[in-house]
PDB file of C-alpha atoms in Angstrom:
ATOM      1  CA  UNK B   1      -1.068  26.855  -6.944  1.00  0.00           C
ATOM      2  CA  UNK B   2      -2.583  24.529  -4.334  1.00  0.00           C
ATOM      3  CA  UNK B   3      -6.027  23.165  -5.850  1.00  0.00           C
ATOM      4  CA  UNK B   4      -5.078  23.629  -9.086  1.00  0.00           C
ATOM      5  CA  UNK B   5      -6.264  20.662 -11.433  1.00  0.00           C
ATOM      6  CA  UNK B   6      -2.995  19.244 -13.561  1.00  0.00           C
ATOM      7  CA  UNK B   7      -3.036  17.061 -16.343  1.00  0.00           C
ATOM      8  CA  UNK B   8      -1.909  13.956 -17.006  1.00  0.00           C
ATOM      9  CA  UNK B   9       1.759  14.808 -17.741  1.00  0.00           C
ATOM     10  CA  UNK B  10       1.598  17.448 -15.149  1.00  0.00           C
ATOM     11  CA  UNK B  11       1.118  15.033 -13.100  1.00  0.00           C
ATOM     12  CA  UNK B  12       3.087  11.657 -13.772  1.00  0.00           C
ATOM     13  CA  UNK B  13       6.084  14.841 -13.852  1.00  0.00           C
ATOM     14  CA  UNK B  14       4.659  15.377 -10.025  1.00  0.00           C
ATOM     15  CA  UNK B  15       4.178  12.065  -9.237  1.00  0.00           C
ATOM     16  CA  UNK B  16       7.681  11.370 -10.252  1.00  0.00           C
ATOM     17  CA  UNK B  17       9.042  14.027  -7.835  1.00  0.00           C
ATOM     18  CA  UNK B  18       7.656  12.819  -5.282  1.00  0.00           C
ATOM     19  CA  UNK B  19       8.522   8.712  -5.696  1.00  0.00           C
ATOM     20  CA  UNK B  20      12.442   9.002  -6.270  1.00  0.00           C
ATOM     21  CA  UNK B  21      12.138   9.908 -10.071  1.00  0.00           C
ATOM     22  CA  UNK B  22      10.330   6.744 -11.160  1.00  0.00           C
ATOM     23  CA  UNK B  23       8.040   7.793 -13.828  1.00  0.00           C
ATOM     24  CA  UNK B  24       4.774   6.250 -14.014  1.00  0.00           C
ATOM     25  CA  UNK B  25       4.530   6.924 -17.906  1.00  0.00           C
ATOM     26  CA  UNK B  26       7.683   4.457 -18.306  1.00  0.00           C
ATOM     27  CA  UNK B  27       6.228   2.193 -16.262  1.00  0.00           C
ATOM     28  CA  UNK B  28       5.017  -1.408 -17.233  1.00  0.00           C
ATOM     29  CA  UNK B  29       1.546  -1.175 -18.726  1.00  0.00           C
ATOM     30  CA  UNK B  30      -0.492  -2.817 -15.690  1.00  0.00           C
ATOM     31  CA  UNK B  31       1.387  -0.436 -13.592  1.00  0.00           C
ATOM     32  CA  UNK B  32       0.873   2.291 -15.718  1.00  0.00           C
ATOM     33  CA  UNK B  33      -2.590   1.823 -16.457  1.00  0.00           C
ATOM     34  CA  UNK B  34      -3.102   1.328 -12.930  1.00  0.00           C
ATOM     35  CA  UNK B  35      -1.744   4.842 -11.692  1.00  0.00           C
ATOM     36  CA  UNK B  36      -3.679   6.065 -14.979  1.00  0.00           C
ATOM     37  CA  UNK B  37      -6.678   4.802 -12.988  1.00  0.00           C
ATOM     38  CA  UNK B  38      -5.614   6.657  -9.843  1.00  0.00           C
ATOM     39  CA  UNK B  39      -4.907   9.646 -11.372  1.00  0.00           C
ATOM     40  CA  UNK B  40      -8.745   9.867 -13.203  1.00  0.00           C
ATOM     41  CA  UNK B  41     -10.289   8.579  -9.994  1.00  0.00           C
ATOM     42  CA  UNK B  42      -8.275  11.175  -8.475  1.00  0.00           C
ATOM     43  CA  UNK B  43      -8.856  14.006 -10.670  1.00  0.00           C
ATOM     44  CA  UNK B  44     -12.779  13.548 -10.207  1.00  0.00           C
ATOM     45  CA  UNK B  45     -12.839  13.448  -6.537  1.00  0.00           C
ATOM     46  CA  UNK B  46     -10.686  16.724  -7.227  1.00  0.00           C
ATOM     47  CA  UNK B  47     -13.379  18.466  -8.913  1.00  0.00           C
ATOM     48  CA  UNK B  48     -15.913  17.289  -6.623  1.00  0.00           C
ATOM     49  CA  UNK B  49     -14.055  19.344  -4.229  1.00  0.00           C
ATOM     50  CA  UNK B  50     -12.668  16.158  -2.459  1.00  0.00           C
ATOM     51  CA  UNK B  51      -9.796  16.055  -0.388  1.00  0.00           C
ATOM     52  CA  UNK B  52      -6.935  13.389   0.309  1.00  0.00           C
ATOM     53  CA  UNK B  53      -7.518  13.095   3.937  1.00  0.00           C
ATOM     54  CA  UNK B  54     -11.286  12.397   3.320  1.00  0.00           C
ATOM     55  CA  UNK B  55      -9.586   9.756   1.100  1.00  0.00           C
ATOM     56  CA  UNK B  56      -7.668   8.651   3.145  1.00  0.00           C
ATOM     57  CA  UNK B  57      -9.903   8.187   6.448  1.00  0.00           C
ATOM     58  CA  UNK B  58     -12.605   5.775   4.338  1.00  0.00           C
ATOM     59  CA  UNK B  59      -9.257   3.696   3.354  1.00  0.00           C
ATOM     60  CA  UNK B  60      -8.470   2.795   6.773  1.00  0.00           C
ATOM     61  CA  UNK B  61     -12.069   2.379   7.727  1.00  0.00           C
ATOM     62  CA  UNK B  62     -12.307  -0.038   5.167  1.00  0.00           C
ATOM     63  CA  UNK B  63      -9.131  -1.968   6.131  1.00  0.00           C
ATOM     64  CA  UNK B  64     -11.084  -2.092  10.349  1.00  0.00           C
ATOM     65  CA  UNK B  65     -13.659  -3.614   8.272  1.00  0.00           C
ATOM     66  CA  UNK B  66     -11.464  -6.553   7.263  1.00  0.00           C
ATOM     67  CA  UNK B  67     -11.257  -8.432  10.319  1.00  0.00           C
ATOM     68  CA  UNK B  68     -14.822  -7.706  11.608  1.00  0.00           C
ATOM     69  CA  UNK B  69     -15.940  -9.385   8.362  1.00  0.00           C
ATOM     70  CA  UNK B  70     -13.368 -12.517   7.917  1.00  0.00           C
ATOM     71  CA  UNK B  71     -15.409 -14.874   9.975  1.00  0.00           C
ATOM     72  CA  UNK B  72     -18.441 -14.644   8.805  1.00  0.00           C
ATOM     73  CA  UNK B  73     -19.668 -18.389   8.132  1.00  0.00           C
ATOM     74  CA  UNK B  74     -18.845 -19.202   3.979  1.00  0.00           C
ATOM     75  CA  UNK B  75     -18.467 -15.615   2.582  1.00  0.00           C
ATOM     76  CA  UNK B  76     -15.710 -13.915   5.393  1.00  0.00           C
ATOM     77  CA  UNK B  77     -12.731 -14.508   3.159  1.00  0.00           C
ATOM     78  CA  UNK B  78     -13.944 -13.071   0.436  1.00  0.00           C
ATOM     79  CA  UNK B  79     -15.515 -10.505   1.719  1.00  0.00           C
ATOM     80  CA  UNK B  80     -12.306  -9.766   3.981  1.00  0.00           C
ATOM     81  CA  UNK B  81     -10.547  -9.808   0.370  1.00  0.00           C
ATOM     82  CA  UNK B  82     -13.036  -7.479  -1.576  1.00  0.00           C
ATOM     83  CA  UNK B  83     -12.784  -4.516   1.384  1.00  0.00           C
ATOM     84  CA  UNK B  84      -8.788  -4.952   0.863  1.00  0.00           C
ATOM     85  CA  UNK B  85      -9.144  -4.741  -2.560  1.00  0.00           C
ATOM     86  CA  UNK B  86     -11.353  -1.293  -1.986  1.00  0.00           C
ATOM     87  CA  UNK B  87      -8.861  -0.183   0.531  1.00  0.00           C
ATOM     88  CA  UNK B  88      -5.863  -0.625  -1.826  1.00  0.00           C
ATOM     89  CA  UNK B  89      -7.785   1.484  -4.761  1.00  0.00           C
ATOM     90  CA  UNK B  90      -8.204   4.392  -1.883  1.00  0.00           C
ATOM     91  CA  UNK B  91      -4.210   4.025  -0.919  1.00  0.00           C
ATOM     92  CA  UNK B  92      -3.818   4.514  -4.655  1.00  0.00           C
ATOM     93  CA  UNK B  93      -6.121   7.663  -4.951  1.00  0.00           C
ATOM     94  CA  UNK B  94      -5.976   9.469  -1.705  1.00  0.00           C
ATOM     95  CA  UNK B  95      -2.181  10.276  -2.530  1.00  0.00           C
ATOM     96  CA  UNK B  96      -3.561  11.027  -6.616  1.00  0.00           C
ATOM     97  CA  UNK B  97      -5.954  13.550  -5.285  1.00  0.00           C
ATOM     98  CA  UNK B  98      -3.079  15.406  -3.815  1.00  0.00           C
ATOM     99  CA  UNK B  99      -0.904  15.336  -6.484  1.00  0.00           C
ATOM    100  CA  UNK B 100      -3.501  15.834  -9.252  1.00  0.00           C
ATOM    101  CA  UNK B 101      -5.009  18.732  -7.351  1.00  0.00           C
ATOM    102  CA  UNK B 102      -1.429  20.225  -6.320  1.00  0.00           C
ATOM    103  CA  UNK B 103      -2.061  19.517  -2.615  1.00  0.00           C
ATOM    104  CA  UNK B 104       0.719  17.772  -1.428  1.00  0.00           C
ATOM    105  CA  UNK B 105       2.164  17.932   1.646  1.00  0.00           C
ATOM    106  CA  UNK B 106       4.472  16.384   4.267  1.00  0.00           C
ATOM    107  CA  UNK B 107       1.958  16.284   7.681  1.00  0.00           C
ATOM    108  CA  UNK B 108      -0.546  14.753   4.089  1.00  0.00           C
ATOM    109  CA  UNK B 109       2.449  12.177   3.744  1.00  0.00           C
ATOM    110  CA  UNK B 110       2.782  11.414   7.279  1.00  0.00           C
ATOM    111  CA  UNK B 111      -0.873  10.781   7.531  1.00  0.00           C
ATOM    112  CA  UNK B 112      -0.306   8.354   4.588  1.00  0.00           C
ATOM    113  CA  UNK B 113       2.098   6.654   6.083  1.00  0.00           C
ATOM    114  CA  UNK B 114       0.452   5.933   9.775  1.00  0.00           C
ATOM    115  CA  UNK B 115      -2.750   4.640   7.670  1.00  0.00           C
ATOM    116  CA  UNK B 116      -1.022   2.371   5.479  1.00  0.00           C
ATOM    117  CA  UNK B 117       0.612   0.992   8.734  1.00  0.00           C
ATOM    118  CA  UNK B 118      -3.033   1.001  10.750  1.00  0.00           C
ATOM    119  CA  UNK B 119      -3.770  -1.006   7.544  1.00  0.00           C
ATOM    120  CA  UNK B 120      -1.698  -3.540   7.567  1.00  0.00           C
ATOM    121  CA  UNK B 121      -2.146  -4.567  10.942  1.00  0.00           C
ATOM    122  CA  UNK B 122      -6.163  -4.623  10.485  1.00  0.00           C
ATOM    123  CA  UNK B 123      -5.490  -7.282   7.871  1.00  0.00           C
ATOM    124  CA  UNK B 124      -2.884  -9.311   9.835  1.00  0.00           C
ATOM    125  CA  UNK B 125      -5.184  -9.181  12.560  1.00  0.00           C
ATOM    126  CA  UNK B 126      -7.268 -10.855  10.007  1.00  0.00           C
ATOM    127  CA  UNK B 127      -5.145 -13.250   9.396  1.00  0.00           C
ATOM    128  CA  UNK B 128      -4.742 -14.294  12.881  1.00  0.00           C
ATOM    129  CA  UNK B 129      -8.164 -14.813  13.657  1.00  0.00           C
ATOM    130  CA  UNK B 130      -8.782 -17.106  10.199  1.00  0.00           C
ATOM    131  CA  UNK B 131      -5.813 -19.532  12.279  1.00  0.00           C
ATOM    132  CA  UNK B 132      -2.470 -17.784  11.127  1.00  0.00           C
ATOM    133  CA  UNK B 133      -0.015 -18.104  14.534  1.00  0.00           C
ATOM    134  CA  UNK B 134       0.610 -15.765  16.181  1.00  0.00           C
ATOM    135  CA  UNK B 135       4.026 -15.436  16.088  1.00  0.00           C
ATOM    136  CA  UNK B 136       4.322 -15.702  12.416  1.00  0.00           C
ATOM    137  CA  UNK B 137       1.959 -12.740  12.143  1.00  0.00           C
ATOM    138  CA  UNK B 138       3.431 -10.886  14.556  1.00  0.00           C
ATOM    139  CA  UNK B 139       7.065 -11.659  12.708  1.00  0.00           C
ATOM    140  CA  UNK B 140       5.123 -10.562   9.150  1.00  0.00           C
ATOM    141  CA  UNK B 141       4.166  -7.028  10.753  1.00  0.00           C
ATOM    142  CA  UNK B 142       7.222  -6.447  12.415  1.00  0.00           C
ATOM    143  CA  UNK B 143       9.545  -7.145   9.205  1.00  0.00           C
ATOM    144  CA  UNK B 144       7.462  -5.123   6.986  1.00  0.00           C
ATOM    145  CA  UNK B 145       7.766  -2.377  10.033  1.00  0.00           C
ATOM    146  CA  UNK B 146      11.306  -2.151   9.833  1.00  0.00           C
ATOM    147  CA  UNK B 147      10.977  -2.563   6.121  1.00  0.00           C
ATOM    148  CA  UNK B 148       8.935   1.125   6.119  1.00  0.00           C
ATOM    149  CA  UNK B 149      11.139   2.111   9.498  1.00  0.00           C
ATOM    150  CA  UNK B 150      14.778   1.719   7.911  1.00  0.00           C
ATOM    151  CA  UNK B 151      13.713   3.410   4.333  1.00  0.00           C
ATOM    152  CA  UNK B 152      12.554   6.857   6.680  1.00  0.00           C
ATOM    153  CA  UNK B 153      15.537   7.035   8.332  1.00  0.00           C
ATOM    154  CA  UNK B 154      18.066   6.349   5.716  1.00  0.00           C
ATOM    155  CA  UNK B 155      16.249   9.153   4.014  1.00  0.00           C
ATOM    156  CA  UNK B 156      16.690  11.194   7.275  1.00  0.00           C
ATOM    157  CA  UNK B 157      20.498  10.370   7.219  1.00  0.00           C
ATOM    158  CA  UNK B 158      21.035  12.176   3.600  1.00  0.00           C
ATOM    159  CA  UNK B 159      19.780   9.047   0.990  1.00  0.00           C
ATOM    160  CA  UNK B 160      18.399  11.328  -1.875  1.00  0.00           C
ATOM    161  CA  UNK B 161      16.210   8.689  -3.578  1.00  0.00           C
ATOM    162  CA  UNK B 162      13.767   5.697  -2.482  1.00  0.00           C
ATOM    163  CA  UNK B 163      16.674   2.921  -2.625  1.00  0.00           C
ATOM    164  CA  UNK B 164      15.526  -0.277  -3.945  1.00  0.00           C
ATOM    165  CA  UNK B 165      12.023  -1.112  -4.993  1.00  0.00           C
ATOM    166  CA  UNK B 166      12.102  -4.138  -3.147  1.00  0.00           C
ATOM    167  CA  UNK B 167       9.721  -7.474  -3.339  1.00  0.00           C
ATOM    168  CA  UNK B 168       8.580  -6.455   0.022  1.00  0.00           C
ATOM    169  CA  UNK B 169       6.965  -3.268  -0.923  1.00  0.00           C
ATOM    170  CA  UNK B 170       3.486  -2.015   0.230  1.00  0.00           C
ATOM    171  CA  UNK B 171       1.996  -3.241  -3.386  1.00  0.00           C
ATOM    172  CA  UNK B 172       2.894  -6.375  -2.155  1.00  0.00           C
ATOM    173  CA  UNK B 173       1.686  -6.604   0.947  1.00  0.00           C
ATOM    174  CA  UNK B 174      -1.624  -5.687  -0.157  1.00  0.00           C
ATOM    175  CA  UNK B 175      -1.703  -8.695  -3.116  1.00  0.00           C
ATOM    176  CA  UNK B 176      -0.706 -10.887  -0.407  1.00  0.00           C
ATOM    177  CA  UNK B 177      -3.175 -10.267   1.371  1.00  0.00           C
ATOM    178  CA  UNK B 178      -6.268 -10.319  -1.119  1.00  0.00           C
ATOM    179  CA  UNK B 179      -5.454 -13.464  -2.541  1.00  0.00           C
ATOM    180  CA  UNK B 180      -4.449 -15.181   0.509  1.00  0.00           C
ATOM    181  CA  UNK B 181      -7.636 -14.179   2.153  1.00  0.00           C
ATOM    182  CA  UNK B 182      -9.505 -15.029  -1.653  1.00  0.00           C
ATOM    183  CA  UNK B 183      -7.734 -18.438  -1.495  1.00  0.00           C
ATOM    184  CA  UNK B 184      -8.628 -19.140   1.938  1.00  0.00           C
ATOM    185  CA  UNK B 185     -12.188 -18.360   1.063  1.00  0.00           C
ATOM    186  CA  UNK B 186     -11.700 -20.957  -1.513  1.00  0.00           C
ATOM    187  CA  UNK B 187     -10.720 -23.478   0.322  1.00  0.00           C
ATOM    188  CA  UNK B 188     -12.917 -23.078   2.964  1.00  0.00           C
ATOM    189  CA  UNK B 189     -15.369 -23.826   0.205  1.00  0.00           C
ATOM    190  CA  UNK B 190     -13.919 -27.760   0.180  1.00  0.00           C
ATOM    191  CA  UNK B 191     -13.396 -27.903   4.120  1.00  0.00           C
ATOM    192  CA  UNK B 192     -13.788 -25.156   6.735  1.00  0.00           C
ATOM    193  CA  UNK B 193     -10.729 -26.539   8.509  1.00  0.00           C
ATOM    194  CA  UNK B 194      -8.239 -25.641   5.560  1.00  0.00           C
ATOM    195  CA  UNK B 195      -8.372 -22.061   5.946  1.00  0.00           C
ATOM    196  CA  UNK B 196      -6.303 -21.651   8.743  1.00  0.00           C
ATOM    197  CA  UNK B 197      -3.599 -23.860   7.100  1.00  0.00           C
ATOM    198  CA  UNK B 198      -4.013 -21.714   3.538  1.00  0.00           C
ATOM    199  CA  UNK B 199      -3.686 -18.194   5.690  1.00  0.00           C
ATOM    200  CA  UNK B 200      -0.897 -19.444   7.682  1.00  0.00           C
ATOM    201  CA  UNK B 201       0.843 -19.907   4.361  1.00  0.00           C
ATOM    202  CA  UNK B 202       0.049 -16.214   3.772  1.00  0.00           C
ATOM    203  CA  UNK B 203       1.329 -15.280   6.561  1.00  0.00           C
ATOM    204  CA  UNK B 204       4.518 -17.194   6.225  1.00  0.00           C
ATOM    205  CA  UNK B 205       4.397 -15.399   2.287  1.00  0.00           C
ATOM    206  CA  UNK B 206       4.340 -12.253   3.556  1.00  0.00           C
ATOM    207  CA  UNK B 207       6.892 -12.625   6.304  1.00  0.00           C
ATOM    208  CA  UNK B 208       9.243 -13.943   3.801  1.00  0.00           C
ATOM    209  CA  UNK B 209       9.048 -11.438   1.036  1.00  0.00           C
ATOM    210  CA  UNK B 210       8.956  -8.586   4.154  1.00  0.00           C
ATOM    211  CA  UNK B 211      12.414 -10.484   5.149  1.00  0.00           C
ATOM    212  CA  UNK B 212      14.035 -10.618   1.434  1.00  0.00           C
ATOM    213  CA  UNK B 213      12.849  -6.832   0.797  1.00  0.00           C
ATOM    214  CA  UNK B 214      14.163  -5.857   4.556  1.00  0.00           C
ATOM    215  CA  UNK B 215      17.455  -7.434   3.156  1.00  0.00           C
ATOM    216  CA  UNK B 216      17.458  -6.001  -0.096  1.00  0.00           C
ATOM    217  CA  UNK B 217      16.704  -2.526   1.259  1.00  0.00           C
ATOM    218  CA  UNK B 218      19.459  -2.631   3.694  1.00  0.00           C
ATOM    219  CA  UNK B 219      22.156  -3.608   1.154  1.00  0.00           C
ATOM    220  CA  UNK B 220      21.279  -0.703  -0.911  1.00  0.00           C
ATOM    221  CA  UNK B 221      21.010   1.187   2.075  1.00  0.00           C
ATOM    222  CA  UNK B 222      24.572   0.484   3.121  1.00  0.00           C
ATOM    223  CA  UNK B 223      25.810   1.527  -0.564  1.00  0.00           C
ATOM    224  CA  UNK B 224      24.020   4.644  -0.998  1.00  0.00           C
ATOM    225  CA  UNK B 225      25.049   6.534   2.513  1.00  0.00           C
ATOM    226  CA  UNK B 226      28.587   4.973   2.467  1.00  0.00           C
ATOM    227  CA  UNK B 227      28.575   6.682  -1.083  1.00  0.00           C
ATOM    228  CA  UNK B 228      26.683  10.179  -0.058  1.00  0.00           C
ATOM    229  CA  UNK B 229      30.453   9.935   2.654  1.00  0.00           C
TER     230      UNK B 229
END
């Protein structure tokens, strides 16, 4: 019943469902104790009467923040890193508040989905005002785009599962991002004028493992409808 509060195994069970089968309690222990994390965080905005969307909203708020913040003189980059690293934990928990509190939906999913997106382009917009090209941002958000893009429609076109769990997943979009914006904070530490040459190397990071995972998706892609006939 929708609001109901479920359990830990209730809800790894639920959780699996809904991500292709993978189940979080076989998952490495970083992973696992990460989505443990979720799930508690989750389960407390639950009780507090919380909802995902709520959730959700502040997540993308916080990702706008990012590149209003990123050029503030000495502490941009970090703080630019530290509101990713907040909007990551609510990506994690909006969609654990649904689950744990048996709220799930697909319009809850969509709205995931566009925010995530909104998201990402707040933080490459970040990286193009620290010096990134460009282009090569532009190239990063498109690839991981079509990364997200081709997965939906595959699904549309009878793919039962998630296909492969690629290196250019959202996960690692969002590490890219801290600790090339932590890095670049770093730097800029020694000499102002290596950040944009540390971000651009971010940006090229992402836009390369967005490529690989684009390519990786698509082969498994390929496999899995020619097999569904």
């Amino acid at each position: 019943m929708a609001g109901t509060q479920l359990n830990w195994d209730q809800y790894a069970t639920a959780w699996a469902r809904l991500h292709g089968g993978f189940d979080p309690r076989a998952a490495a222990p970083v992973v696992r104790a990460w989505l443990r994390f979720a799930y508690h965080l989750g389960y407390v905005l639950g009780r507090l009467r919380v909802g995902p969307t709520p959730v959700t909203v502040f997540g993308v708020l916080l990702c706008v923040c990012v590149p209003l913040l990123v050029g503030r003189p000495g502490d941009g980059p970090f703080l630019g890193a530290l509101f990713v690293l907040l909007a990551g934990v609510a990506d994690s928990v909006d969609g654990a508040v649904a689950v744990a509190t048996n709220r799930t939906t697909r319009l809850g999913y969509v709205y995931d989905s566009i925010a995530d997106r909104l998201g990402e382009v707040a933080w490459l917009i970040a990286f193009w005002l620290l010096g990134a090209p460009g282009a090569l941002v532009a190239a990063a958000g498109a690839l991981s785009w079509l990364h997200e893009y081709v997965r939906a429609r595959a699904v549309a076109a009878g793919m039962r599962e998630i296909g492969a769990v690629t290196v250019g997943e959202r996960p690692t979009r969002v590490c890219v991002a801290l600790v090339g914006l932590l890095v670049a904070g770093l730097t800029g530490l020694i000499d102002v004028d290596l950040i944009a040459g540390t971000i651009t190397m971010a940006a090229a990071v992402w836009a390369l493992l967005a490529g690989f995972g684009l390519g990786q998706l698509l082969s498994t892609v390929r496999r899995a409808l020619i097999d569904a006939g």
